[in-house]
Coordinates of C-alpha atoms in Angstrom, one line a residue:
Chain A
X1 CA 83.0 63.5 65.6
X2 CA 84.9 60.5 67.5
X3 CA 83.0 58.6 70.1
X4 CA 85.1 56.9 73.0
X5 CA 83.3 54.2 74.7
X6 CA 82.5 55.9 77.9
X7 CA 80.8 58.7 76.0
X8 CA 79.0 56.1 74.0
X9 CA 77.7 54.3 77.0
X10 CA 76.8 57.6 78.8
X11 CA 74.6 58.7 75.7
X12 CA 72.9 55.2 75.7
X13 CA 72.1 55.3 79.2
X14 CA 70.7 58.7 79.1
X15 CA 68.7 57.9 76.0
X16 CA 67.4 54.5 76.8
X17 CA 67.2 54.7 80.8
X18 CA 67.3 52.2 83.3
X19 CA 67.0 49.1 81.3
X20 CA 70.2 50.1 79.4
X21 CA 71.9 50.9 82.6
X22 CA 71.0 47.3 83.7
X23 CA 72.3 45.6 80.5
X24 CA 75.4 47.7 80.4
X25 CA 76.2 46.8 84.0
X26 CA 75.4 43.2 83.4
X27 CA 78.0 43.0 80.3
X28 CA 80.4 44.8 82.6
X29 CA 79.8 42.1 85.3
X30 CA 80.5 39.4 82.6
X31 CA 84.0 41.0 82.1
X32 CA 83.5 43.2 79.0
X33 CA 85.7 46.3 79.3
X34 CA 82.8 48.8 80.1
X35 CA 83.3 51.7 82.4
X36 CA 81.1 50.4 85.2
X37 CA 82.1 52.8 87.9
X38 CA 81.6 55.7 85.6
X39 CA 78.2 54.5 84.7
X40 CA 77.2 54.1 88.5
X41 CA 78.4 57.6 89.3
X42 CA 76.7 59.1 86.3
X43 CA 73.5 57.2 87.1
X44 CA 73.5 58.8 90.5
X45 CA 74.2 62.2 88.8
X46 CA 71.5 61.7 86.0
X47 CA 68.8 60.6 88.8
X48 CA 69.6 64.0 90.5
X49 CA 69.2 65.8 87.4
X50 CA 65.9 64.0 86.7
X51 CA 67.4 62.4 83.7
X52 CA 66.9 58.7 85.0
X53 CA 64.2 57.1 87.2
X54 CA 65.1 57.3 90.8
X55 CA 63.6 53.9 91.7
X56 CA 64.0 51.6 88.7
X57 CA 67.6 52.8 87.8
X58 CA 69.2 51.6 91.0
X59 CA 67.2 48.3 91.3
X60 CA 67.6 47.1 87.7
X61 CA 71.3 48.4 87.7
X62 CA 71.8 46.3 91.1
X63 CA 70.2 43.3 89.6
X64 CA 71.9 43.6 86.3
X65 CA 75.5 43.6 88.0
X66 CA 74.6 40.8 90.2
X67 CA 73.4 38.6 87.3
X68 CA 76.5 39.7 85.3
X69 CA 78.9 38.4 88.4
X70 CA 76.9 35.2 88.8
X71 CA 77.2 34.5 85.0
X72 CA 81.0 35.0 85.1
X73 CA 81.1 32.9 88.0
X74 CA 79.1 30.2 86.3
X75 CA 81.6 30.4 83.2
X76 CA 84.4 29.9 85.7
X77 CA 82.6 27.2 87.2
X78 CA 81.8 25.2 84.0
X79 CA 85.5 25.8 82.7
X80 CA 86.9 24.4 85.9
X81 CA 87.2 20.8 84.6
X82 CA 89.5 22.1 81.8
X83 CA 91.5 24.3 84.3
X84 CA 91.7 21.5 86.8
X85 CA 92.9 19.0 84.2
X86 CA 95.5 21.6 83.1
X87 CA 96.7 22.8 86.6
X88 CA 94.9 20.9 89.1
X89 CA 97.8 18.7 90.2
X90 CA 100.3 21.4 90.7
X91 CA 101.2 22.5 94.3
X92 CA 100.6 26.3 93.3
X93 CA 97.0 25.5 92.1
X94 CA 96.3 23.6 95.3
X95 CA 97.8 26.3 97.5
X96 CA 96.0 29.1 95.7
X97 CA 92.7 27.1 96.0
X98 CA 93.1 26.8 99.7
X99 CA 94.0 30.4 100.1
X100 CA 91.1 31.4 98.2
X101 CA 88.7 29.2 100.3
X102 CA 90.1 30.9 103.5
X103 CA 90.3 34.5 102.3
X104 CA 88.2 34.7 99.0
X105 CA 85.3 36.4 100.8
X106 CA 87.2 39.5 101.5
X107 CA 88.8 39.4 98.0
X108 CA 85.3 38.9 96.4
X109 CA 84.0 42.0 98.5
X110 CA 86.6 44.4 97.8
X111 CA 86.9 43.6 94.3
X112 CA 83.3 44.4 93.5
X113 CA 83.7 48.1 94.9
X114 CA 87.2 49.1 95.5
X115 CA 89.7 47.0 93.5
X116 CA 87.5 46.7 90.6
X117 CA 90.1 46.5 88.0
X118 CA 90.7 42.9 89.2
X119 CA 87.1 41.9 89.8
X120 CA 87.1 39.7 86.5
X121 CA 89.8 37.2 87.4
X122 CA 88.8 37.0 91.1
X123 CA 85.3 36.1 90.0
X124 CA 86.7 33.4 87.4
X125 CA 88.8 32.1 90.3
X126 CA 85.9 31.8 92.6
X127 CA 83.9 29.9 90.2
X128 CA 86.8 27.7 88.8
X129 CA 88.2 27.0 92.4
X130 CA 84.8 25.6 93.6
X131 CA 84.3 28.4 96.0
X132 CA 80.8 27.8 97.3
X133 CA 78.1 29.7 95.4
X134 CA 76.2 30.7 98.4
X135 CA 79.3 32.4 100.0
X136 CA 80.2 34.0 96.7
X137 CA 76.6 35.3 96.2
X138 CA 76.7 36.8 99.7
X139 CA 79.8 38.7 99.2
X140 CA 78.7 39.9 95.8
X141 CA 75.4 41.2 97.2
X142 CA 77.2 43.0 99.9
X143 CA 80.1 44.4 97.7
X144 CA 77.7 45.5 94.8
X145 CA 75.4 47.2 97.2
X146 CA 78.4 49.0 98.8
X147 CA 79.5 50.0 95.2
X148 CA 76.1 51.4 94.2
X149 CA 75.8 53.2 97.5
X150 CA 79.0 54.9 97.8
X151 CA 79.6 55.8 94.1
X152 CA 75.8 56.2 93.1
X153 CA 75.5 58.2 96.2
X154 CA 78.6 60.6 95.3
X155 CA 77.3 60.9 91.7
X156 CA 73.9 62.0 93.4
X157 CA 75.7 64.3 95.6
X158 CA 77.9 66.1 93.1
X159 CA 75.1 66.4 90.3
X160 CA 76.2 68.3 87.3
X161 CA 79.8 68.1 88.6
X162 CA 79.8 64.3 88.6
X163 CA 82.8 64.1 86.1
X164 CA 84.9 65.8 88.9
X165 CA 84.0 63.1 91.2
X166 CA 84.5 60.3 88.6
X167 CA 88.1 61.3 88.1
X168 CA 88.6 61.3 91.8
X169 CA 87.1 57.8 92.3
X170 CA 89.3 56.6 89.4
X171 CA 92.3 57.8 91.1
X172 CA 91.2 56.5 94.5
X173 CA 90.7 53.1 93.1
X174 CA 94.2 53.0 91.3
X175 CA 95.7 54.4 94.6
X176 CA 94.2 51.5 96.4
X177 CA 95.4 49.0 93.9
X178 CA 98.8 50.4 94.2
X179 CA 98.7 50.2 97.9
X180 CA 97.7 46.6 97.8
X181 CA 100.6 46.0 95.3
X182 CA 103.0 48.1 97.7
X183 CA 101.7 46.2 100.7
X184 CA 102.2 42.9 99.0
X185 CA 105.7 43.8 98.5
X186 CA 106.4 44.9 102.1
X187 CA 104.7 41.8 103.2
X188 CA 107.2 39.5 101.2
X189 CA 110.0 41.7 102.2
X190 CA 109.4 41.2 106.0
X191 CA 108.4 37.6 105.8
X192 CA 111.4 36.4 103.6
X193 CA 113.7 39.3 103.7
X194 CA 115.9 38.1 106.8
X195 CA 116.5 34.6 105.7
X196 CA 117.5 34.4 102.3
X197 CA 119.7 31.3 102.6
X198 CA 118.0 29.2 105.2
X199 CA 114.4 29.6 103.7
X200 CA 113.6 27.8 100.4
X201 CA 112.7 30.2 97.5
X202 CA 108.8 29.8 97.3
X203 CA 109.1 30.7 93.8
X204 CA 111.1 27.6 92.9
X205 CA 108.5 25.4 94.8
Chain B
X1 CA 128.4 45.0 96.8
X2 CA 127.9 42.7 93.9
X3 CA 128.1 39.7 96.3
X4 CA 125.1 41.4 98.3
X5 CA 123.1 41.7 95.2
X6 CA 123.8 38.2 94.2
X7 CA 122.7 37.0 97.5
X8 CA 119.1 38.6 97.0
X9 CA 116.8 35.9 96.5
X10 CA 114.2 35.6 93.8
X11 CA 111.2 36.4 96.5
X12 CA 113.2 39.5 97.6
X13 CA 113.4 40.7 94.0
X14 CA 109.8 40.1 93.7
X15 CA 109.1 42.1 96.9
X16 CA 111.1 45.0 95.7
X17 CA 109.6 44.9 92.2
X18 CA 106.0 45.0 93.9
X19 CA 107.1 47.9 96.1
X20 CA 108.5 49.9 93.0
X21 CA 105.3 49.0 91.0
X22 CA 103.1 50.0 93.9
X23 CA 104.7 53.3 94.4
X24 CA 104.8 54.2 90.9
X25 CA 101.0 53.6 90.7
X26 CA 100.2 55.6 93.9
X27 CA 102.2 58.7 93.1
X28 CA 100.2 59.7 90.2
X29 CA 96.9 58.8 91.7
X30 CA 97.8 60.7 94.8
X31 CA 98.5 63.7 92.7
X32 CA 95.2 63.3 91.0
X33 CA 93.3 63.3 94.3
X34 CA 95.1 66.3 95.5
X35 CA 94.0 68.0 92.3
X36 CA 90.5 66.7 92.9
X37 CA 90.6 68.5 96.4
X38 CA 91.4 71.8 94.8
X39 CA 88.9 71.6 92.2
X40 CA 86.2 70.6 94.6
X41 CA 86.8 73.7 96.5
X42 CA 86.6 75.7 93.3
X43 CA 83.1 76.9 93.2
X44 CA 83.2 77.8 96.8
X45 CA 86.6 79.6 96.7
X46 CA 85.1 81.9 94.0
X47 CA 81.7 82.1 95.3
X48 CA 79.8 80.7 92.5
X49 CA 76.6 81.4 94.4
X50 CA 77.2 85.1 94.1
X51 CA 76.5 85.2 90.5
X52 CA 78.1 87.5 87.9
X53 CA 81.1 85.1 87.1
X54 CA 84.0 85.7 85.1
X55 CA 84.0 83.4 82.1
X56 CA 87.6 82.7 82.9
X57 CA 86.7 80.4 85.8
X58 CA 85.2 77.8 83.4
X59 CA 87.0 74.4 83.8
X60 CA 87.4 71.3 81.6
X61 CA 85.2 69.2 84.1
X62 CA 82.2 71.3 83.9
X63 CA 79.3 70.3 81.7
X64 CA 77.1 72.6 79.7
X65 CA 74.2 72.2 82.1
X66 CA 76.6 73.3 84.9
X67 CA 78.0 76.4 83.0
X68 CA 74.4 77.4 81.9
X69 CA 73.1 77.5 85.4
X70 CA 76.1 79.0 87.0
X71 CA 76.3 81.7 84.4
X72 CA 72.5 82.0 83.8
X73 CA 72.9 81.5 80.2
X74 CA 70.3 79.3 78.5
X75 CA 71.4 75.8 77.5
X76 CA 70.1 76.1 74.0
X77 CA 72.2 79.4 73.3
X78 CA 75.2 77.6 74.4
X79 CA 74.6 74.6 72.3
X80 CA 74.0 77.0 69.3
X81 CA 77.3 78.6 70.2
X82 CA 79.2 75.4 70.3
X83 CA 77.6 73.6 67.4
X84 CA 76.1 70.8 69.1
X85 CA 72.4 69.5 68.8
X86 CA 70.7 70.3 72.0
X87 CA 70.0 67.2 73.9
X88 CA 69.5 66.6 77.7
X89 CA 71.9 63.6 77.6
X90 CA 74.9 65.6 76.3
X91 CA 74.1 68.4 78.7
X92 CA 75.8 66.4 81.5
X93 CA 78.9 65.7 79.6
X94 CA 82.0 67.7 80.6
X95 CA 83.6 70.1 78.1
X96 CA 86.7 67.9 78.1
X97 CA 84.7 65.0 77.1
X98 CA 82.8 66.9 74.4
X99 CA 85.9 68.4 73.1
X100 CA 87.4 65.0 72.6
X101 CA 84.3 63.9 70.9
X102 CA 84.4 66.8 68.5
X103 CA 88.2 66.4 68.0
X104 CA 88.7 70.1 68.6
X105 CA 92.1 70.0 70.0
X106 CA 93.8 72.4 72.6
X107 CA 94.1 76.1 72.7
X108 CA 96.5 77.6 75.2
X109 CA 96.7 74.2 76.8
X110 CA 93.0 73.8 77.3
X111 CA 90.2 72.3 75.5
X112 CA 89.4 74.6 72.7
X113 CA 85.6 74.2 73.5
X114 CA 86.3 76.3 76.7
X115 CA 87.2 79.3 74.6
X116 CA 84.2 78.9 72.5
X117 CA 81.9 78.7 75.5
X118 CA 83.7 81.8 77.0
X119 CA 82.9 83.7 74.0
X120 CA 79.5 82.6 73.9
X121 CA 78.8 83.7 77.6
X122 CA 80.4 87.4 76.7
X123 CA 78.2 87.4 73.5
X124 CA 75.1 86.4 75.5
X125 CA 75.6 89.2 78.2
X126 CA 76.0 91.6 75.5
X127 CA 73.0 90.7 73.8
X128 CA 70.7 88.2 75.8
X129 CA 68.3 86.0 73.8
X130 CA 65.1 84.1 75.1
X131 CA 65.3 80.4 73.8
X132 CA 63.1 78.7 76.3
X133 CA 63.9 75.7 78.6
X134 CA 65.7 72.9 76.9
X135 CA 64.0 70.5 79.5
X136 CA 60.6 72.2 78.8
X137 CA 59.7 72.6 82.4
X138 CA 61.5 73.9 85.8
X139 CA 63.7 71.6 87.7
X140 CA 65.3 71.6 91.3
X141 CA 68.8 72.3 89.8
X142 CA 67.9 75.5 87.9
X143 CA 68.2 78.9 89.4
X144 CA 65.5 81.5 89.2
X145 CA 67.8 83.7 87.1
X146 CA 68.6 80.9 84.7
X147 CA 64.8 80.2 84.4
X148 CA 64.2 84.0 83.9
X149 CA 67.0 84.3 81.3
X150 CA 65.8 81.1 79.5
X151 CA 62.1 82.0 79.4
X152 CA 61.9 85.8 79.5
X153 CA 59.8 85.7 82.6
X154 CA 61.4 88.5 85.0
X155 CA 63.0 87.4 88.1
X156 CA 60.9 89.6 90.1
X157 CA 57.7 88.0 88.6
X158 CA 58.9 84.5 89.5
X159 CA 59.8 85.6 93.1
X160 CA 56.6 87.3 93.5
X161 CA 54.7 84.2 92.3
X162 CA 56.5 81.9 94.7
X163 CA 56.5 84.3 97.7
X164 CA 60.1 84.7 98.4
X165 CA 62.4 87.8 98.3
X166 CA 64.8 88.3 95.3
X167 CA 67.7 89.6 97.4
X168 CA 70.3 86.8 97.5
X169 CA 68.3 84.1 96.2
X170 CA 68.2 84.4 92.2
X171 CA 71.6 82.4 92.1
X172 CA 70.4 79.6 94.1
X173 CA 69.4 76.3 92.5
X174 CA 65.6 75.7 93.5
X175 CA 66.6 72.5 95.6
X176 CA 69.0 74.6 97.6
X177 CA 66.6 77.6 97.7
X178 CA 64.0 75.5 99.2
X179 CA 66.4 74.3 101.9
X180 CA 67.8 77.6 102.8
X181 CA 64.2 79.3 103.1
X182 CA 62.6 76.2 104.7
X183 CA 60.0 76.4 101.8
X184 CA 56.8 74.9 102.7
X185 CA 56.2 71.5 100.9
X186 CA 60.0 71.5 100.2
X187 CA 61.8 71.3 96.7
X188 CA 58.8 69.7 94.8
X189 CA 56.5 72.4 96.0
X190 CA 59.0 75.1 95.1
X191 CA 59.5 73.6 91.6
X192 CA 55.7 73.3 91.1
X193 CA 55.2 76.9 92.2
X194 CA 57.8 78.1 89.8
X195 CA 56.1 76.1 86.9
X196 CA 53.0 77.6 88.0
X197 CA 54.2 81.0 87.4
X198 CA 55.7 80.0 84.0
X199 CA 52.4 78.6 83.0
X200 CA 50.4 81.7 84.2
X201 CA 52.9 83.8 82.1
X202 CA 52.3 81.7 79.0
X203 CA 55.5 80.3 78.6
X204 CA 55.7 78.1 75.5
X205 CA 57.8 74.7 75.7
X206 CA 60.8 75.3 73.5
X207 CA 61.4 73.4 70.3
X208 CA 65.0 72.8 70.1

């Protein structure tokens, strides 16, 4: 019998309960390739089916996720010295740093629950770019709460049909990521499309 | 034409690449979401709450638990049929996932496990077997017919014990049944009442 990672973590969480959910979500927050969204949906469904505790599971899971995000931020923060030495003097790094300080909040919030595929680099950038921890933590609290409320709620609502909603959320999240990439392309085309000769090429800056 | 292409700047090429990649990501995901819409209406479309379902209506996303309740076949019986050790944790995994774990491959373009489960349902209907409840007690996601088939306590006895009519209610999960009948004390009270009937009938916990 072959076991894929998703099935393995589902079996663990059903067997060991809410502490395992918290542990797995902590590791997911740290950036390990675990199916975090699947876990949250399944947690909601398993609570509905009386397989997980309805009080301790969301509380411990939420705390585990936030602890994972904060730990990854700390890794980025303490590695910032090396990153700063390597890239800190470049215009691109300074520009990205300034941009993240202005718009980082929305990026942190959205990557907690909608664009989860890029949560790992965004958290590392937040830590390494000196983004204030208090702001980071606030957006993490809000984003992860949204993640638990929406996905856990859907899992709870769909009960034993949770694998159906899990596929949908995977598609929805992928679609949203595609839309962001598409929107980025449109933005660049509108901004730089009309004056290719007069405007210096920003890539070469 | 070549001159025009040559005049396109790097940032414009990047924009075009992002648009193409974005569309390439969005199209299959959008198709997946349309498929979800169809599947989410599946139970309502085929009126699962009416009971007596055709085994042909089984889908890959359905779990053993979902099938057991929808078809009123004891979970332990289904587990025996598919050759998996009965555990509550595996009862929530979809047939597709179980099929992958067991490396059973495909039959007629569908997970082979679906065929096994269909055959098990037909065999059970031809020769019902009392196995006991896998969870050892009544839960809000179980229907009265499922509990009856699993424990051997007649549907009429259970409904008489909980004070509700049999007609149109046997296929409703207890949580839903308590809502539709405004059961006094809600779902918890209804589940407790069903459990009381089972206890009074001397239903022994199963030993899977």
